[in-house]
Coordinates of C-alpha atoms and ligand atoms in Angstrom, one line a residue:
Chain A
M1 CA 0.0 0.0 0.0
A2 CA 1.2 3.5 -0.8
L3 CA 2.4 5.6 2.1
V4 CA 0.5 8.7 0.8
N5 CA -2.8 8.5 -1.0
I6 CA -4.4 11.6 -2.3
Q7 CA -7.8 11.1 -3.9
N8 CA -9.7 13.9 -5.8
L9 CA -8.4 16.6 -3.6
T10 CA -9.8 20.1 -4.3
Y11 CA -9.2 23.0 -1.9
K12 CA -10.1 26.6 -1.8
Y13 CA -8.7 29.2 0.7
P14 CA -11.4 31.2 2.5
L15 CA -12.6 34.3 0.6
T16 CA -11.0 33.2 -2.7
K17 CA -12.8 32.4 -5.9
T18 CA -10.6 29.8 -7.6
P19 CA -9.3 26.6 -5.9
A20 CA -5.6 26.6 -5.1
L21 CA -5.6 22.8 -5.7
Q22 CA -7.9 21.1 -8.2
N23 CA -8.7 17.4 -8.4
I24 CA -5.3 16.2 -7.3
N25 CA -4.7 12.4 -7.4
L26 CA -1.4 11.2 -6.1
Q27 CA 0.0 8.0 -4.6
I28 CA 3.5 8.0 -3.1
E29 CA 5.3 4.9 -2.1
Q30 CA 7.6 4.7 0.9
G31 CA 11.2 5.7 0.1
E32 CA 10.3 7.9 -2.9
F33 CA 12.0 11.2 -3.4
I34 CA 9.4 13.4 -5.1
S35 CA 10.2 16.7 -6.4
V36 CA 7.4 19.2 -7.1
I37 CA 7.9 22.0 -9.6
G38 CA 5.8 24.8 -10.9
A39 CA 5.5 28.6 -11.4
N40 CA 4.8 31.1 -8.6
G41 CA 1.2 30.5 -7.5
A42 CA 0.9 27.1 -9.0
G43 CA -0.1 25.6 -5.7
K44 CA 3.2 24.0 -4.5
S45 CA 3.0 25.4 -1.0
T46 CA -0.7 24.6 -0.7
L47 CA 0.1 21.0 -1.6
C48 CA 2.7 21.0 1.1
Y49 CA 0.2 22.4 3.6
A50 CA -2.3 19.7 2.6
L51 CA 0.3 16.9 3.1
A52 CA 1.3 18.4 6.4
G53 CA -2.3 18.7 7.7
F54 CA -2.2 22.6 7.8
V55 CA -4.9 22.4 5.1
P56 CA -7.6 22.1 6.4
H57 CA -6.7 22.0 10.1
F58 CA -5.0 25.4 10.3
F59 CA -6.1 27.2 7.1
K60 CA -9.9 26.9 6.9
G61 CA -11.7 27.0 3.6
E62 CA -13.4 24.4 1.5
I63 CA -11.9 21.0 1.0
S64 CA -13.2 17.9 -0.8
G65 CA -11.5 14.6 -1.5
E66 CA -9.2 12.8 0.8
I67 CA -5.6 12.7 2.0
E68 CA -4.3 9.6 3.7
V69 CA -0.9 9.0 5.2
D70 CA -0.1 5.5 6.4
G71 CA -3.8 4.5 6.0
V72 CA -5.1 7.3 8.2
A73 CA -7.2 10.1 6.7
S74 CA -6.3 13.6 7.5
S75 CA -9.9 14.6 8.0
K76 CA -10.2 12.0 10.8
S77 CA -7.1 13.1 12.6
T78 CA -6.1 16.1 14.6
L79 CA -3.1 18.3 13.7
D80 CA -1.2 17.1 16.8
E81 CA -1.7 13.4 15.7
W82 CA -0.7 14.3 12.2
V83 CA 2.6 15.9 12.8
V84 CA 4.0 12.8 14.5
N85 CA 4.2 11.3 11.0
V86 CA 4.7 14.3 8.8
G87 CA 7.2 17.1 9.1
L88 CA 7.1 20.3 7.1
A89 CA 9.9 22.8 6.5
F90 CA 8.1 26.1 5.5
Q91 CA 9.0 28.1 2.4
N92 CA 10.0 31.0 4.7
P93 CA 12.5 29.8 7.4
F94 CA 11.9 33.0 9.3
N95 CA 8.4 31.7 10.2
Q96 CA 9.8 28.5 11.7
I97 CA 12.0 29.7 14.5
S98 CA 10.2 28.9 17.7
G99 CA 11.0 32.2 19.5
A100 CA 11.4 30.2 22.7
K101 CA 15.1 29.3 22.6
Y102 CA 18.4 31.1 23.0
T103 CA 20.8 28.8 21.0
V104 CA 20.6 27.0 17.7
F105 CA 21.2 23.7 19.6
E106 CA 18.2 24.2 21.8
E107 CA 16.1 25.4 18.9
I108 CA 16.8 22.2 17.1
A109 CA 16.2 20.1 20.2
F110 CA 12.8 21.9 20.8
G111 CA 10.6 19.4 18.9
L112 CA 12.3 16.3 20.5
E113 CA 11.9 17.9 23.9
N114 CA 8.2 18.4 23.3
A115 CA 7.9 14.8 22.2
G116 CA 9.5 13.6 25.5
V117 CA 12.7 12.1 24.0
P118 CA 15.2 11.3 26.8
R119 CA 18.0 13.8 27.3
E120 CA 21.0 11.5 26.1
Q121 CA 19.2 10.4 23.0
M122 CA 18.2 14.0 22.2
Q123 CA 21.8 15.2 22.5
S124 CA 23.1 12.7 19.9
R125 CA 20.2 13.1 17.5
V126 CA 20.6 16.9 17.5
E127 CA 24.4 16.6 16.9
E128 CA 23.9 14.0 14.2
A129 CA 21.3 16.2 12.4
M130 CA 23.5 19.3 12.6
K131 CA 26.3 17.4 11.1
L132 CA 24.1 16.4 8.1
T133 CA 23.3 20.0 7.3
G134 CA 26.7 21.4 8.0
I135 CA 25.8 23.6 11.0
S136 CA 27.7 22.0 13.9
N137 CA 29.7 25.2 14.2
L138 CA 26.5 27.2 14.9
A139 CA 25.3 25.2 17.9
D140 CA 25.9 27.9 20.5
R141 CA 24.8 30.9 18.3
S142 CA 21.5 32.7 18.8
P143 CA 18.9 31.6 16.2
Y144 CA 18.3 35.3 15.6
S145 CA 21.7 36.5 14.6
L146 CA 22.2 34.3 11.6
S147 CA 22.6 34.9 7.9
G148 CA 19.6 33.9 5.6
G149 CA 21.2 30.7 4.5
Q150 CA 22.2 29.7 8.0
Q151 CA 18.6 30.3 9.3
Q152 CA 17.3 28.1 6.5
R153 CA 19.7 25.3 7.5
V154 CA 18.5 25.6 11.1
A155 CA 14.9 25.4 10.0
L156 CA 15.6 22.3 7.9
T157 CA 17.6 20.6 10.6
S158 CA 14.8 21.1 13.2
I159 CA 12.5 19.1 10.9
L160 CA 15.1 16.4 10.0
V161 CA 15.9 15.7 13.6
M162 CA 12.3 14.6 14.2
Q163 CA 12.7 11.7 11.6
P164 CA 9.2 11.9 10.4
K165 CA 7.9 9.1 8.0
L166 CA 7.0 11.8 5.5
L167 CA 9.3 14.8 5.1
V168 CA 7.7 17.7 3.2
L169 CA 10.2 20.5 2.2
D170 CA 9.0 23.7 0.6
E171 CA 12.0 25.2 -1.3
P172 CA 14.5 24.2 1.5
T173 CA 17.6 25.3 -0.4
S174 CA 16.4 28.6 -1.9
Q175 CA 18.9 30.6 0.1
M176 CA 21.7 28.1 0.3
D177 CA 25.1 28.4 -1.4
P178 CA 25.6 26.2 -4.5
I179 CA 27.7 23.4 -3.1
G180 CA 25.6 23.4 0.1
T181 CA 22.5 22.9 -2.0
R182 CA 24.0 19.9 -3.7
E183 CA 25.0 18.5 -0.3
V184 CA 21.5 18.9 1.1
F185 CA 20.0 17.1 -1.9
S186 CA 22.4 14.3 -1.4
V187 CA 21.6 14.1 2.3
I188 CA 17.9 13.9 1.5
H189 CA 18.6 11.3 -1.1
N190 CA 20.4 9.2 1.5
L191 CA 17.5 9.5 3.9
T192 CA 15.1 8.1 1.3
Q193 CA 17.6 5.2 0.7
S194 CA 17.1 4.3 4.4
G195 CA 13.3 4.4 4.1
M196 CA 12.2 8.0 4.6
T197 CA 9.7 9.4 2.1
V198 CA 10.3 12.9 0.8
V199 CA 8.3 15.5 -1.0
M200 CA 10.4 18.5 -1.9
V201 CA 9.3 21.7 -3.8
E202 CA 12.3 23.0 -5.7
H203 CA 13.4 25.1 -8.7
K204 CA 16.9 23.7 -9.1
V205 CA 16.4 21.4 -12.1
E206 CA 20.0 20.1 -12.2
W207 CA 19.8 18.6 -8.7
I208 CA 16.2 17.4 -9.1
A209 CA 17.3 15.5 -12.2
H210 CA 20.2 14.0 -10.3
F211 CA 18.5 13.0 -7.1
A212 CA 14.7 12.8 -7.3
T213 CA 12.9 9.6 -8.2
R214 CA 9.8 11.3 -9.6
V215 CA 8.9 14.8 -10.7
I216 CA 5.4 16.3 -10.4
A217 CA 4.8 19.5 -12.4
L218 CA 1.9 21.7 -11.1
K219 CA 0.1 24.3 -13.0
D220 CA -2.9 26.4 -11.8
G221 CA -3.5 23.9 -9.0
S222 CA -3.6 20.8 -11.1
I223 CA -1.0 18.2 -12.0
L224 CA 0.2 19.1 -15.5
T225 CA 2.5 16.1 -15.9
E226 CA 4.5 13.7 -13.8
G227 CA 7.1 11.0 -14.3
K228 CA 10.8 10.2 -14.2
P229 CA 13.0 13.4 -14.0
G230 CA 14.8 12.7 -17.2
D231 CA 11.5 12.5 -19.1
V232 CA 9.5 15.3 -17.4
L233 CA 12.3 17.8 -17.3
T234 CA 13.1 17.5 -21.0
S235 CA 9.5 17.4 -22.2
D236 CA 8.0 19.9 -24.6
V237 CA 5.0 20.3 -22.3
L238 CA 7.2 22.0 -19.7
T239 CA 8.8 24.5 -22.2
K240 CA 5.4 25.3 -23.7
N241 CA 4.1 26.1 -20.2
G242 CA 6.9 28.4 -19.3
F243 CA 8.8 26.1 -16.9
G244 CA 12.6 26.6 -16.4
V245 CA 14.9 23.8 -17.7
S246 CA 18.5 23.0 -17.0
R247 CA 21.1 24.7 -19.2
Y248 CA 22.1 21.3 -20.4
T249 CA 18.7 20.8 -21.8
S250 CA 18.4 24.2 -23.4
V251 CA 21.9 24.1 -24.9
A252 CA 21.3 20.7 -26.4
R253 CA 17.9 21.7 -27.8
E254 CA 19.6 24.6 -29.6
A255 CA 22.5 22.4 -30.7
K256 CA 20.0 19.9 -32.1
K257 CA 18.6 22.6 -34.4
Q258 CA 22.1 23.3 -35.6
G259 CA 22.9 19.6 -36.1
L260 CA 25.4 19.6 -33.1
W261 CA 23.3 17.2 -30.9
K262 CA 22.7 13.9 -32.6
K263 CA 20.8 11.9 -29.9
E264 CA 17.0 11.8 -29.9
K265 CA 16.8 12.3 -26.1
L266 CA 17.8 15.6 -24.6
P267 CA 20.1 15.6 -21.6
V268 CA 19.2 17.0 -18.2
T269 CA 22.3 16.3 -16.1
L270 CA 26.0 17.2 -16.6
F271 CA 26.9 13.6 -17.3
E272 CA 24.2 13.0 -19.9
A273 CA 25.2 16.3 -21.7
A274 CA 28.9 15.4 -21.6
E275 CA 28.2 11.9 -22.9
G276 CA 26.0 13.1 -25.8
F277 CA 28.3 15.9 -26.9
N278 CA 31.4 13.6 -26.7
R279 CA 29.8 11.1 -28.9
N280 CA 29.4 13.8 -31.5
A281 CA 33.1 14.5 -31.4
Chain B
M1 CA 29.6 57.7 -8.5
N2 CA 32.2 55.2 -7.3
I3 CA 32.1 53.1 -4.2
N4 CA 35.4 52.9 -2.3
I5 CA 35.9 50.3 0.4
N6 CA 39.1 50.6 2.3
N7 CA 40.3 47.9 4.7
L8 CA 36.8 47.4 6.1
H9 CA 36.4 45.4 9.3
F10 CA 33.1 44.8 10.9
T11 CA 32.3 43.0 14.2
Y12 CA 28.7 42.4 15.3
P13 CA 27.7 43.3 18.9
T14 CA 27.8 39.5 19.6
G15 CA 31.6 39.7 19.1
L16 CA 31.5 37.9 15.7
E17 CA 33.8 39.5 13.2
A18 CA 31.9 39.2 9.8
L19 CA 34.3 41.3 7.7
K20 CA 38.0 41.0 8.0
G21 CA 39.7 43.6 5.9
V22 CA 37.8 44.1 2.7
S23 CA 39.2 46.6 0.1
L24 CA 37.3 47.2 -3.2
T25 CA 36.4 49.8 -5.7
I26 CA 33.2 49.6 -7.6
N27 CA 33.0 52.0 -10.5
A28 CA 30.0 54.0 -11.6
G29 CA 27.9 52.0 -14.1
E30 CA 29.4 48.6 -13.3
Q31 CA 27.2 45.4 -13.1
V32 CA 28.7 43.4 -10.2
A33 CA 27.7 40.1 -8.7
I34 CA 28.7 39.0 -5.2
V35 CA 28.8 35.3 -4.6
G36 CA 30.0 33.1 -1.7
Q37 CA 29.2 30.6 1.0
N38 CA 26.4 31.2 3.5
G39 CA 27.7 33.4 6.2
A40 CA 30.6 34.7 4.1
G41 CA 29.6 38.3 4.8
K42 CA 27.9 39.3 1.6
T43 CA 24.8 40.9 3.3
T44 CA 27.0 42.4 5.9
L45 CA 29.2 44.0 3.2
V46 CA 26.4 45.6 1.2
R47 CA 24.6 46.9 4.3
H48 CA 27.5 49.2 4.7
F49 CA 26.9 50.8 1.3
N50 CA 23.6 52.4 2.4
G51 CA 24.8 53.0 5.9
L52 CA 22.6 50.4 7.7
L53 CA 25.9 49.2 9.2
K54 CA 28.9 51.4 10.0
P55 CA 32.5 50.1 9.8
T56 CA 34.2 48.9 13.0
S57 CA 37.3 50.1 11.3
G58 CA 38.3 51.1 7.8
S59 CA 36.0 53.2 5.6
V60 CA 33.3 53.1 3.0
T61 CA 32.7 56.1 0.7
I62 CA 29.8 56.6 -1.8
G63 CA 31.1 59.2 -4.3
D64 CA 32.5 61.8 -1.9
W65 CA 30.4 60.8 1.1
D66 CA 31.9 58.8 3.9
T67 CA 29.1 56.7 5.2
T68 CA 29.9 57.4 8.8
K69 CA 29.1 61.1 8.2
Y70 CA 25.7 60.6 6.6
S71 CA 22.4 59.2 7.8
V72 CA 20.7 56.2 6.2
A73 CA 18.0 58.6 5.1
K74 CA 20.5 60.8 3.3
L75 CA 22.4 57.9 1.8
A76 CA 19.1 56.6 0.4
S77 CA 19.3 59.3 -2.3
R78 CA 22.5 57.5 -3.6
V79 CA 22.0 53.9 -2.8
G80 CA 18.9 51.7 -3.0
Y81 CA 19.0 48.4 -1.2
V82 CA 16.5 45.5 -1.7
F83 CA 16.6 43.4 1.5
Q84 CA 17.3 39.6 1.4
N85 CA 14.1 39.1 3.4
P86 CA 11.3 41.4 2.0
D87 CA 9.4 41.2 5.3
E88 CA 12.1 43.3 6.9
Q89 CA 11.6 46.0 4.3
L90 CA 7.8 46.3 3.6
F91 CA 5.5 48.2 5.9
S92 CA 2.7 49.7 3.8
R93 CA -0.9 48.7 3.6
D94 CA -1.0 48.4 -0.2
V95 CA 1.5 48.0 -3.0
L96 CA 1.1 51.4 -4.5
T97 CA 1.7 53.2 -1.2
E98 CA 4.8 51.0 -0.7
V99 CA 6.3 51.8 -4.1
E100 CA 5.5 55.6 -3.8
F101 CA 7.1 55.9 -0.4
G102 CA 10.7 56.1 -1.5
P103 CA 10.5 58.6 -4.3
K104 CA 8.1 60.8 -2.3
N105 CA 10.6 60.8 0.5
L106 CA 13.3 61.9 -1.8
G107 CA 11.3 65.0 -2.6
Y108 CA 10.9 64.4 -6.4
T109 CA 8.2 66.3 -8.3
K110 CA 4.7 64.8 -8.6
E111 CA 5.3 64.1 -12.3
K112 CA 8.6 62.4 -11.7
I113 CA 7.2 60.3 -8.9
D114 CA 4.3 59.1 -11.1
E115 CA 6.6 58.2 -13.9
L116 CA 9.1 56.4 -11.8
V117 CA 6.4 54.4 -9.9
K118 CA 4.7 53.5 -13.2
Q119 CA 7.9 52.3 -14.7
A120 CA 8.8 50.2 -11.6
L121 CA 5.4 48.6 -11.5
V122 CA 5.5 47.7 -15.2
W123 CA 9.0 46.2 -15.0
T124 CA 8.0 44.0 -12.1
E125 CA 4.6 43.3 -13.5
L126 CA 2.8 44.5 -10.5
T127 CA 0.4 46.9 -12.3
D128 CA -2.6 44.7 -11.5
K129 CA -1.7 44.4 -7.8
T130 CA -1.4 48.1 -6.8
E131 CA -4.3 47.8 -4.3
T132 CA -3.2 44.6 -2.7
N133 CA -1.8 44.4 0.7
P134 CA 1.8 43.1 0.3
Y135 CA 1.1 40.6 3.1
D136 CA -1.6 39.0 1.0
L137 CA 0.9 38.3 -1.7
S138 CA 3.1 35.2 -1.8
P139 CA 6.7 35.6 -0.6
T140 CA 8.0 35.7 -4.2
W141 CA 5.7 38.5 -5.1
R142 CA 6.5 40.4 -1.9
K143 CA 10.1 40.3 -3.1
M144 CA 9.0 41.8 -6.4
V145 CA 7.3 44.6 -4.5
A146 CA 10.4 45.2 -2.5
L147 CA 12.3 45.4 -5.8
A148 CA 9.9 47.8 -7.3
S149 CA 9.9 50.1 -4.3
I150 CA 13.7 50.5 -4.6
I151 CA 13.9 50.9 -8.3
A152 CA 11.3 53.6 -8.1
M153 CA 13.8 55.7 -6.1
D154 CA 16.0 56.2 -9.1
T155 CA 19.2 56.1 -7.2
P156 CA 22.6 55.9 -9.1
I157 CA 23.5 52.7 -7.2
V158 CA 21.1 49.8 -6.7
I159 CA 21.7 46.7 -4.6
F160 CA 19.8 43.5 -4.8
D161 CA 20.2 40.9 -2.1
E162 CA 19.4 37.5 -3.6
P163 CA 16.6 38.8 -5.9
T164 CA 15.9 35.4 -7.7
T165 CA 15.5 33.3 -4.5
G166 CA 12.5 31.1 -5.0
Q167 CA 11.4 32.9 -8.2
D168 CA 10.0 31.0 -11.1
F169 CA 11.4 31.2 -14.6
A170 CA 9.1 34.1 -15.6
N171 CA 10.1 36.3 -12.6
V172 CA 13.8 35.5 -13.0
S173 CA 13.5 36.8 -16.6
R174 CA 11.8 39.9 -15.3
I175 CA 14.6 40.5 -12.9
A176 CA 17.2 40.0 -15.5
N177 CA 15.3 42.5 -17.6
V178 CA 15.3 45.1 -14.8
I179 CA 19.0 44.7 -14.4
A180 CA 19.5 45.2 -18.2
E181 CA 17.3 48.4 -18.1
L182 CA 19.2 49.8 -15.1
K183 CA 22.5 49.2 -17.0
K184 CA 21.1 51.1 -20.0
Q185 CA 20.4 54.0 -17.7
G186 CA 24.1 53.9 -16.6
K187 CA 23.4 52.8 -13.0
T188 CA 25.6 50.7 -10.8
V189 CA 24.0 47.4 -10.0
I190 CA 25.3 45.2 -7.3
T191 CA 23.6 41.8 -6.8
I192 CA 24.2 39.1 -4.3
T193 CA 23.3 35.7 -5.7
H194 CA 23.7 31.9 -5.3
D195 CA 22.3 31.4 -8.8
I196 CA 25.6 31.1 -10.6
D197 CA 24.0 30.5 -14.1
F198 CA 22.0 33.7 -13.6
C199 CA 25.3 35.4 -12.5
A200 CA 27.1 34.3 -15.6
E201 CA 24.4 35.5 -17.9
N202 CA 23.8 39.0 -16.4
F203 CA 27.0 40.4 -14.9
E204 CA 30.4 41.6 -16.1
R205 CA 32.3 41.4 -12.9
V206 CA 32.1 38.9 -10.0
I207 CA 33.4 39.2 -6.5
A208 CA 33.6 36.0 -4.5
L209 CA 33.7 36.5 -0.7
S210 CA 34.9 33.8 1.7
N211 CA 34.9 34.0 5.5
G212 CA 34.8 37.9 5.6
Q213 CA 37.4 38.4 2.9
V214 CA 37.6 38.8 -0.9
L215 CA 38.6 35.5 -2.4
L216 CA 38.4 36.4 -6.1
D217 CA 37.5 39.5 -8.0
G218 CA 37.6 39.9 -11.7
T219 CA 35.6 39.5 -14.9
T220 CA 32.9 36.9 -14.9
R221 CA 34.9 34.5 -17.0
E222 CA 38.1 34.8 -14.9
V223 CA 36.3 34.3 -11.6
L224 CA 33.7 31.6 -12.6
G225 CA 36.3 29.5 -14.4
Q226 CA 38.3 28.9 -11.2
E227 CA 36.6 25.7 -10.0
E228 CA 39.1 24.8 -7.2
I229 CA 39.3 28.2 -5.6
L230 CA 35.5 28.8 -5.9
A231 CA 34.9 25.5 -4.0
Q232 CA 36.6 27.0 -1.0
T233 CA 33.6 29.3 -0.7
Y234 CA 31.1 26.6 -1.7
V235 CA 30.4 27.9 -5.2
D236 CA 30.3 25.8 -8.3
P237 CA 31.1 27.2 -11.8
P238 CA 28.0 27.7 -14.1
Q239 CA 26.5 24.5 -15.7
L240 CA 27.9 25.2 -19.1
T241 CA 31.4 26.0 -17.8
R242 CA 31.5 22.7 -16.0
L243 CA 30.3 20.9 -19.2
G244 CA 33.0 22.8 -21.2
K245 CA 35.6 21.6 -18.8
L246 CA 34.4 17.9 -19.0
L247 CA 34.6 18.2 -22.8
N248 CA 38.1 19.6 -22.6
L249 CA 37.2 22.8 -24.4
K250 CA 40.2 25.1 -24.7
E251 CA 38.6 28.3 -23.5
T252 CA 36.4 28.8 -20.4
V253 CA 32.8 29.2 -21.7
I254 CA 30.2 30.8 -19.5
N255 CA 27.0 30.9 -21.6
Q256 CA 25.1 29.1 -24.3
Q257 CA 26.3 31.2 -27.2
E258 CA 30.0 30.7 -26.2
F259 CA 29.4 27.0 -25.7
L260 CA 27.8 26.4 -29.1
K261 CA 30.6 28.4 -30.8
A262 CA 33.3 26.4 -29.0
I263 CA 31.9 22.9 -30.0
K264 CA 31.4 23.8 -33.7
Ligands
LIG1 N1 22.6 40.5 13.3 C1 23.6 39.7 13.5 N2 24.3 39.6 14.7 C2 25.4 38.8 14.8 N3 25.9 38.1 13.8 C3 25.3 38.2 12.6 C4 24.2 39.0 12.4 N4 23.8 38.9 11.1 C5 24.7 38.0 10.5 N5 25.6 37.6 11.4 C6 26.8 36.7 11.2 O1 27.7 37.4 10.3 C7 28.3 36.5 9.4 C8 28.0 37.0 8.0 O2 26.6 37.1 7.8 P1 25.9 37.6 6.4 O3 24.5 37.8 6.7 O4 26.7 38.8 6.0 O5 26.2 36.4 5.4 P2 25.8 36.2 3.9 O6 27.1 36.0 3.2 O7 24.9 37.3 3.5 O8 25.2 34.8 4.0 P3 23.8 34.2 3.2 O9 24.3 33.7 1.9 O10 23.4 33.0 4.1 O11 22.8 35.3 3.2 C9 27.7 35.1 9.6 O12 28.5 34.4 10.4 C10 26.4 35.5 10.4 O13 26.0 34.4 11.3
LIG2 N1 -3.3 31.9 2.8 C1 -3.8 32.1 1.6 N2 -5.0 32.7 1.5 C2 -5.6 32.8 0.2 N3 -5.0 32.4 -0.9 C3 -3.8 31.8 -0.8 C4 -3.1 31.7 0.4 N4 -1.9 31.1 0.2 C5 -1.9 30.9 -1.2 N5 -3.0 31.3 -1.8 C6 -3.3 31.3 -3.2 O1 -3.3 29.9 -3.6 C7 -2.7 29.8 -4.9 C8 -1.5 28.8 -4.8 O2 -0.5 29.4 -3.9 P1 0.8 28.7 -3.4 O3 0.4 27.3 -2.9 O4 1.4 29.6 -2.4 O5 1.7 28.6 -4.7 P2 3.2 28.3 -4.9 O6 3.8 27.7 -3.6 O7 3.2 27.3 -6.0 O8 3.8 29.6 -5.3 C9 -2.3 31.2 -5.4 O9 -3.3 31.6 -6.2 C10 -2.2 31.9 -4.1 O10 -2.5 33.3 -4.3
LIG3 MG1 5.3 28.5 -2.4
LIG4 MG1 22.9 37.3 3.0

């Protein structure tokens, strides 16, 4: 059975006319690394809220259809019950700092503390999680005197440390430096290898192509297309609908017109591009 | 109007030294990108240009003004700064009021204000959102409002702190377009960014900061070609530069046009 099962989900925020999500059907197996792409306003964050139970438990509005995680329907559960299984890193990390803690270490331990995790176990889990996201050196700093990218790493770490069954990340690397971004993708990938399930909203096509198992493209609240990264991210549907593609794809598309790319399939990663252009040589 | 930074050191009240001797000259009309690791000191550096921060030692001058001798309000006539986090910048009830605030404050004539505001709204495609409360917009559109409100001030120097963060393809193109328009007007544009492909396609000069110091400074091609040195500050070369390297192209290529020419 799929870990996540969304059936005919339609949702409208209060006082708005058009639904932010429209007739979404989606099954996600345990261990998948799903990447959600789409333009501003496509409904990416709303889908994250729905998975994390904030829609409809926090944002009111009209909802129809059903979201199940691990066989339990969101409509039949409270937000407190829901967050045990599902962790969400918000698009804006500034919204996530608890305001209750004086150091980064305590901030990251906050959720575990509330969950009643014993002291010794807490210490090692927090240290482990900080190592994964490269912020061990920030442990004693105040969560308020950090750079944007550092705050984003703290916000991500405070969700990772909870080890939820389903990890929902809304643009978690938007303010991170380039190599840090790649490392975070790689860390998330490793977590899915050991059984965690991840849904990650992202714009960084190169790393999506490299690490995700499936891509879901949203447009105007509906699923426009979905499938393997290599297929979706090179499809004409995306270009026609104004999605960004990797530079490897766009350069090969142009090269193909000039007879400089001989393969049928367009590349989406560095390796595929190098291989294709080399064969030409 | 040049920016002169001379042996700039800055220590936050917490005791953390974020800038450790930065010296740079940015000439009038240059398009400069600043890149580097999270926490490298990029935001701290540019906040000195409009006087939000004052040097612990060393100096920053904007034209003939030493920033320690002028207030933030005064410096605002020379330097516009779009915050990394728009929520620290926006305070008005609707988009139009927000965008009008800066130019009104600078005492421009009514006609000039109307013209500048209109242009800024068109460039950022906010014309249909003038009555909206910025807080009812998504974070990405709030950032566009923050951008519009600074461009409307018509300052000779404009600073963008991570303008493309979280933006979709359409908005990234709009921002690139704004930068090109400002360049045409002869303005200095300084942009902090982690989007190295965007950096390669829109800037002439790149400064890489690392741990409070300048690691590299030069033309976009010189700087973005240095893979090993850039890695010290967690920056990768652009996608097509990396591809060119893998294919053993003789020259460093930084954009599509150069790449296609090189493989012909
Ligand atoms: N208000 C503050 N008080 C104390 N230290 C701060 C403050 N703001 C930033 N710092 C520290 O100063 C250093 C430089 O931060 P800065 O914000 O300039 O980095 P940045 O290069 O802009 O990083 P990012 O890419 O993450 O935005 C970091 O170590 C940061 O933690
Ligand atoms: N809290 C809210 N109240 C009303 N409408 C909202 C709210 N949040 C988002 N929306 C609207 O829902 C749609 C989808 O937004 P969102 O999920 O934030 O998109 P994305 O994350 O893809 O940019 C947009 O039309 C947006 O304006
Ligand atoms: Mg969003
Ligand atoms: Mg910054």
